[in-house]
mmCIF file of C-alpha atoms in Angstrom:
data_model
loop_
_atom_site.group_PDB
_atom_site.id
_atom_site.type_symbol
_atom_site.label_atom_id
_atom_site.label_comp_id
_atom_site.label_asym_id
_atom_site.label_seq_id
_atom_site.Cartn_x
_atom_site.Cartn_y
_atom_site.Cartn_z
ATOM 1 C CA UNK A 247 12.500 25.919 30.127
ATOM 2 C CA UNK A 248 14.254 24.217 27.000
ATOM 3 C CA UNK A 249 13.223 26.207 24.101
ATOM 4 C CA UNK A 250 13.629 22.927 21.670
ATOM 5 C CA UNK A 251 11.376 20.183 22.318
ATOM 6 C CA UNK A 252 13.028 16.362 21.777
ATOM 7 C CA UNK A 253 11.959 14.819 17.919
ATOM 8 C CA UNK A 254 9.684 12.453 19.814
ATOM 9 C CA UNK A 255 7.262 15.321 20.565
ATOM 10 C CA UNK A 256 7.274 16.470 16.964
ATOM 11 C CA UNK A 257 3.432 16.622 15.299
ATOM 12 C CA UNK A 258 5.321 16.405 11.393
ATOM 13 C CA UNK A 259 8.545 14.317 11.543
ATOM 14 C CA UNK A 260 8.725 15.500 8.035
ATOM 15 C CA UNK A 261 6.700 17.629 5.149
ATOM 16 C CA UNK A 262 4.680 16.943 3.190
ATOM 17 C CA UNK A 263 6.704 16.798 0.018
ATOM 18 C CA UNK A 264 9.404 14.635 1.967
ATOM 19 C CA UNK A 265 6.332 12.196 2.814
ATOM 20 C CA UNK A 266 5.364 11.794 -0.242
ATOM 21 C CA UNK A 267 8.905 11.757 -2.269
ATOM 22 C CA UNK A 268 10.025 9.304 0.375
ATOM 23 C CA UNK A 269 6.935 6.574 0.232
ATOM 24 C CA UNK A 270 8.774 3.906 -1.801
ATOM 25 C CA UNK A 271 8.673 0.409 -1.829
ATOM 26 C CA UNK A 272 10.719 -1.996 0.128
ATOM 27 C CA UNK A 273 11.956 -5.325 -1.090
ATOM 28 C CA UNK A 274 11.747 -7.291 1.997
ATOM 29 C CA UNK A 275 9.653 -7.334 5.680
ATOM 30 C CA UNK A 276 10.936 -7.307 9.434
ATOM 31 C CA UNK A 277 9.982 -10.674 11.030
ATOM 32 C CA UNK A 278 8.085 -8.452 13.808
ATOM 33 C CA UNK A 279 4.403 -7.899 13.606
ATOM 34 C CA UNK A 280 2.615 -4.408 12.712
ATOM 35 C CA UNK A 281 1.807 -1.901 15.468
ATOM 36 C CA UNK A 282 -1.879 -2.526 16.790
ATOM 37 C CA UNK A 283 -4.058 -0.085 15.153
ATOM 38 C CA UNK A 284 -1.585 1.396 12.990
ATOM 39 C CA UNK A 285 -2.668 -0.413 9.977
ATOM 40 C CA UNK A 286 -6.548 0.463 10.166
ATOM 41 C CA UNK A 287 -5.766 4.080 10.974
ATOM 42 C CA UNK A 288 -3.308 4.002 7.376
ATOM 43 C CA UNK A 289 -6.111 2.437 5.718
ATOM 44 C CA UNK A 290 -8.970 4.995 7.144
ATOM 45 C CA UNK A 291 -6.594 7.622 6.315
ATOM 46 C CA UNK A 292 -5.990 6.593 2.460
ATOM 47 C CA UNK A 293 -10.135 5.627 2.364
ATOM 48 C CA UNK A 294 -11.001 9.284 2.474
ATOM 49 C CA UNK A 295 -12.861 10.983 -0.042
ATOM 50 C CA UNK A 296 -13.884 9.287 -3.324
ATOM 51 C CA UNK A 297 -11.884 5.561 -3.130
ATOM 52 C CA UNK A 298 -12.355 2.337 -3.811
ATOM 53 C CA UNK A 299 -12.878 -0.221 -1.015
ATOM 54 C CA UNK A 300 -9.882 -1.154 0.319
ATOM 55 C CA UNK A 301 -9.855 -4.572 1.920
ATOM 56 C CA UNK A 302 -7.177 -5.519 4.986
ATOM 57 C CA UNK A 303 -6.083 -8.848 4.997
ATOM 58 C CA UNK A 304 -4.168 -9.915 8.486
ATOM 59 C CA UNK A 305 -5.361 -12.841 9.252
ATOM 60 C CA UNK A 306 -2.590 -15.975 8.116
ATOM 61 C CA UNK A 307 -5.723 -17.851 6.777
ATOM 62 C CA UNK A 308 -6.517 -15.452 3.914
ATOM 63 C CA UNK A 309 -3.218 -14.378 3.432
ATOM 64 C CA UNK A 310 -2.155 -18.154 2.511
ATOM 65 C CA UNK A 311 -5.546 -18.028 0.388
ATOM 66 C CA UNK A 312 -4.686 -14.064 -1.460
ATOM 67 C CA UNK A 313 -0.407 -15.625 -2.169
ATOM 68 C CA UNK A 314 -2.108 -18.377 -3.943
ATOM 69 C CA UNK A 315 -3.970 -16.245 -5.910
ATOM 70 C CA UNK A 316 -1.216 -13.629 -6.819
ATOM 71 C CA UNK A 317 1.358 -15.381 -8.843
ATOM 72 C CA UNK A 318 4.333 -15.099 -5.978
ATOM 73 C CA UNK A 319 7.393 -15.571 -8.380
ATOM 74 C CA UNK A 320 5.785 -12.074 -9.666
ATOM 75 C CA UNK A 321 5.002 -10.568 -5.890
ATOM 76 C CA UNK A 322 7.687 -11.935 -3.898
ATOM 77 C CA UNK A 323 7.756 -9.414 -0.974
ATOM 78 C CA UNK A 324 4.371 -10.848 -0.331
ATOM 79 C CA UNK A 325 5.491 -14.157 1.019
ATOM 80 C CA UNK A 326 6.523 -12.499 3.870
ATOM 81 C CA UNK A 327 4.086 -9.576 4.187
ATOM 82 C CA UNK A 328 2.003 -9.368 7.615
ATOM 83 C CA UNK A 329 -0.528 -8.221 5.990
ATOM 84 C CA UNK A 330 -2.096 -7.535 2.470
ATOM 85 C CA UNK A 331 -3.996 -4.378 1.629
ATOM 86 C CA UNK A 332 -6.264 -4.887 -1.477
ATOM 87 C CA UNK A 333 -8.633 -2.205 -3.593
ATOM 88 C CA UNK A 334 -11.860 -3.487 -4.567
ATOM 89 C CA UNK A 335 -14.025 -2.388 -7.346
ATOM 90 C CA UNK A 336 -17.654 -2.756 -7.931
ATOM 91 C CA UNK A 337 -18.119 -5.346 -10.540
ATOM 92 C CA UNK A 338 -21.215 -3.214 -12.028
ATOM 93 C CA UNK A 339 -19.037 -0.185 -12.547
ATOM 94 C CA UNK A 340 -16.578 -1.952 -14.830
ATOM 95 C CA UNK A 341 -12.786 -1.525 -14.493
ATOM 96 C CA UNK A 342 -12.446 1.197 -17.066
ATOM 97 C CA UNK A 343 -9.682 4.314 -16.922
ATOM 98 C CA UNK A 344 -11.276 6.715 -14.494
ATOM 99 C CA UNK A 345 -11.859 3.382 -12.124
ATOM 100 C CA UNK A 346 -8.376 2.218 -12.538
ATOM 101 C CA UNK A 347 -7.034 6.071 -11.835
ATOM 102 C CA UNK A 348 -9.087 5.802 -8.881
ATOM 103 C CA UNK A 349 -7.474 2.766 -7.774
ATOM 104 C CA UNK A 350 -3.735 4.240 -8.407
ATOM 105 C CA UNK A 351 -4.876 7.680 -6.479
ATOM 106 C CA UNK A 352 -5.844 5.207 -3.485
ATOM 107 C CA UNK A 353 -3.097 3.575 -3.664
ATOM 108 C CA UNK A 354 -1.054 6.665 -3.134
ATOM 109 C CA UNK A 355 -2.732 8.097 -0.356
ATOM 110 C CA UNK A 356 -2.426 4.527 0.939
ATOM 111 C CA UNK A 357 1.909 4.368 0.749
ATOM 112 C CA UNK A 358 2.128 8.052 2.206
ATOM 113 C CA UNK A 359 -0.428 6.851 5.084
ATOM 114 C CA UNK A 360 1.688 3.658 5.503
ATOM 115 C CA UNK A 361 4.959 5.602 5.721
ATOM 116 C CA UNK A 362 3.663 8.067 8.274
ATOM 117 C CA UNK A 363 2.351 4.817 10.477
ATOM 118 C CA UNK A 364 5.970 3.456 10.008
ATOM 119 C CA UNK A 365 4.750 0.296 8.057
ATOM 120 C CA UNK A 366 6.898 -0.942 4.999
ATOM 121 C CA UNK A 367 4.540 -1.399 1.462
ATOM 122 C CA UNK A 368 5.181 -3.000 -2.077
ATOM 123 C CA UNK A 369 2.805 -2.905 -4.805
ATOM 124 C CA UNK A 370 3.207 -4.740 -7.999
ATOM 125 C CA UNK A 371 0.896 -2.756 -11.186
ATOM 126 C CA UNK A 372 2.028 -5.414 -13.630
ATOM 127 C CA UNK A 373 1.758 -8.747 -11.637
ATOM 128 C CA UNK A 374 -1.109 -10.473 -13.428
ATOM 129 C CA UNK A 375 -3.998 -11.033 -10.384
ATOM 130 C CA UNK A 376 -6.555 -14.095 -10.622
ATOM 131 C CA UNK A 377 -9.282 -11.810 -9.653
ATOM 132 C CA UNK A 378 -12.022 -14.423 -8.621
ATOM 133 C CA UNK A 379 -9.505 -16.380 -6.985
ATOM 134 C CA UNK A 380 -8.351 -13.414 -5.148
ATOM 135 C CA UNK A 381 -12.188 -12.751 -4.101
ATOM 136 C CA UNK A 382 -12.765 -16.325 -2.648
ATOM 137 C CA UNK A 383 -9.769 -15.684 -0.841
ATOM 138 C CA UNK A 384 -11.120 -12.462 1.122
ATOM 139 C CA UNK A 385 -14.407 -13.585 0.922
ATOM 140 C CA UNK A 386 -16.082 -10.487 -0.768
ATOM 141 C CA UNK A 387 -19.589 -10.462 -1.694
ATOM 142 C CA UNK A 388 -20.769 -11.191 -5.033
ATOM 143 C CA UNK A 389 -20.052 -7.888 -7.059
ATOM 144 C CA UNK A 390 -16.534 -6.693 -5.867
ATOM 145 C CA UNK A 391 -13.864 -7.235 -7.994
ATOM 146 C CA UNK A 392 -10.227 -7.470 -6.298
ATOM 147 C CA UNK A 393 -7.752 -4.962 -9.041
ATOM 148 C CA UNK A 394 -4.329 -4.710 -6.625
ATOM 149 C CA UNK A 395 -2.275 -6.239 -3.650
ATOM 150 C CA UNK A 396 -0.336 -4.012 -1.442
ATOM 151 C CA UNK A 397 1.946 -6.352 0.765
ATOM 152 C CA UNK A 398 2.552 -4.231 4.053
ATOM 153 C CA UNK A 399 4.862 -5.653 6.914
ATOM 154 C CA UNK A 400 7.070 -3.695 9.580
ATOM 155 C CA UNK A 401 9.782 -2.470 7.578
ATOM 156 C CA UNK A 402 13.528 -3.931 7.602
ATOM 157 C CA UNK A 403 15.869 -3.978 11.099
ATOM 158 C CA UNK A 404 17.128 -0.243 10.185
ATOM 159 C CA UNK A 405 14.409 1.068 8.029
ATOM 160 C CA UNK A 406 12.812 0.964 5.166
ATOM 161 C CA UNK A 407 14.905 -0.918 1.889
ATOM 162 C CA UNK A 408 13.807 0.957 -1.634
ATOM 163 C CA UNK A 409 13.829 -0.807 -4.527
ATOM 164 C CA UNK A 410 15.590 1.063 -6.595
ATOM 165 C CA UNK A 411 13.548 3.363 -8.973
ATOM 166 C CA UNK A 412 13.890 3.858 -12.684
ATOM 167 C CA UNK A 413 15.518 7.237 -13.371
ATOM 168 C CA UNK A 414 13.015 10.121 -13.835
ATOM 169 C CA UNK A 415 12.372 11.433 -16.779
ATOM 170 C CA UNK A 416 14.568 14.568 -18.269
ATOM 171 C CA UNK A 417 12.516 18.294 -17.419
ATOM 172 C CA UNK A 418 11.843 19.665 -20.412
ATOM 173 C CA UNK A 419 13.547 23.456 -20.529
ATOM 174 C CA UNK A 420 11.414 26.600 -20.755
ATOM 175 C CA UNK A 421 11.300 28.217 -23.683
#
């Protein structure tokens, strides 16, 4: 008996600190579709705990309905995202700072989630976001309030493409 097992039997193809270092954005999508399931079970995944509602968009319908509403020339890995993954916030609760570091903290969970699935993200924080346009386009009920797009697609023939990252910032020396 073979005391190494082949890679595809591995539980972890990687730790969690390479997971998470390694969940970066891509610039561009594979023309292939998404694994079935793979998606939902990144989404139920990142949902866990406190979160805001996280919407799945898949359908070519409301994903010509959400590009319309999120400025493209500002999100362009969208126009050729599969699908669309977008937090939702209760209206009522106001989008204040603990809401919005909800939002981010989903977010990550989210990327790490859609990395371990093999599924390629981008997320834009600055792009502006019509936010009742984006509703109408997911058709939410009255009260939710649409705060981020996460374009998700298979990622590139190859792998995933980072966008490059700024530098990080300088450690500060103990003293």
């Amino acid at each position: 008996r073979a005391l190494v097992r082949p890679t595809a039997d591995d539980l972890f193809r990687e730790s969690a600190l390479v997971a998470v270092a390694a969940a970066r954005p891509t610039d561009r999508f594979a023309a292939t579709g998404i694994a079935a399931g793979s998606l939902d079970e990144a989404v139920r995944a990142a949902s866990r705990g406190v979160a805001p509602l996280l919407a799945v968009v898949t359908s070519s319908a409301a994903l010509r309905r959400l590009r319309a509403a999120a400025h493209l020339s500002q999100r362009p890995a969208l126009a050729t995202a599969t699908a669309a993954v977008v937090p939702c916030l209760r209206a009522a609760d106001g989008v204040d700072e603990a809401a919005s570091l909800r939002v981010g903290a989903a977010i990550g969970r989210l990327t790490v989630a859609l990395r371990a699935q093999g599924i390629g993200w981008t997320w834009e924080p600055e792009a502006p976001l019509d936010a009742e346009l984006a509703r109408a386009a997911l058709d939410l009920a009255e009260g939710w309030l649409p705060v981020a797009i996460v374009a998700v697609g298979p990622p590139p023939e190859g792998g995933a493409v980072p966008r490059p990252r700024p530098p990080a910032a300088p450690s500060v020396p103990d003293r």
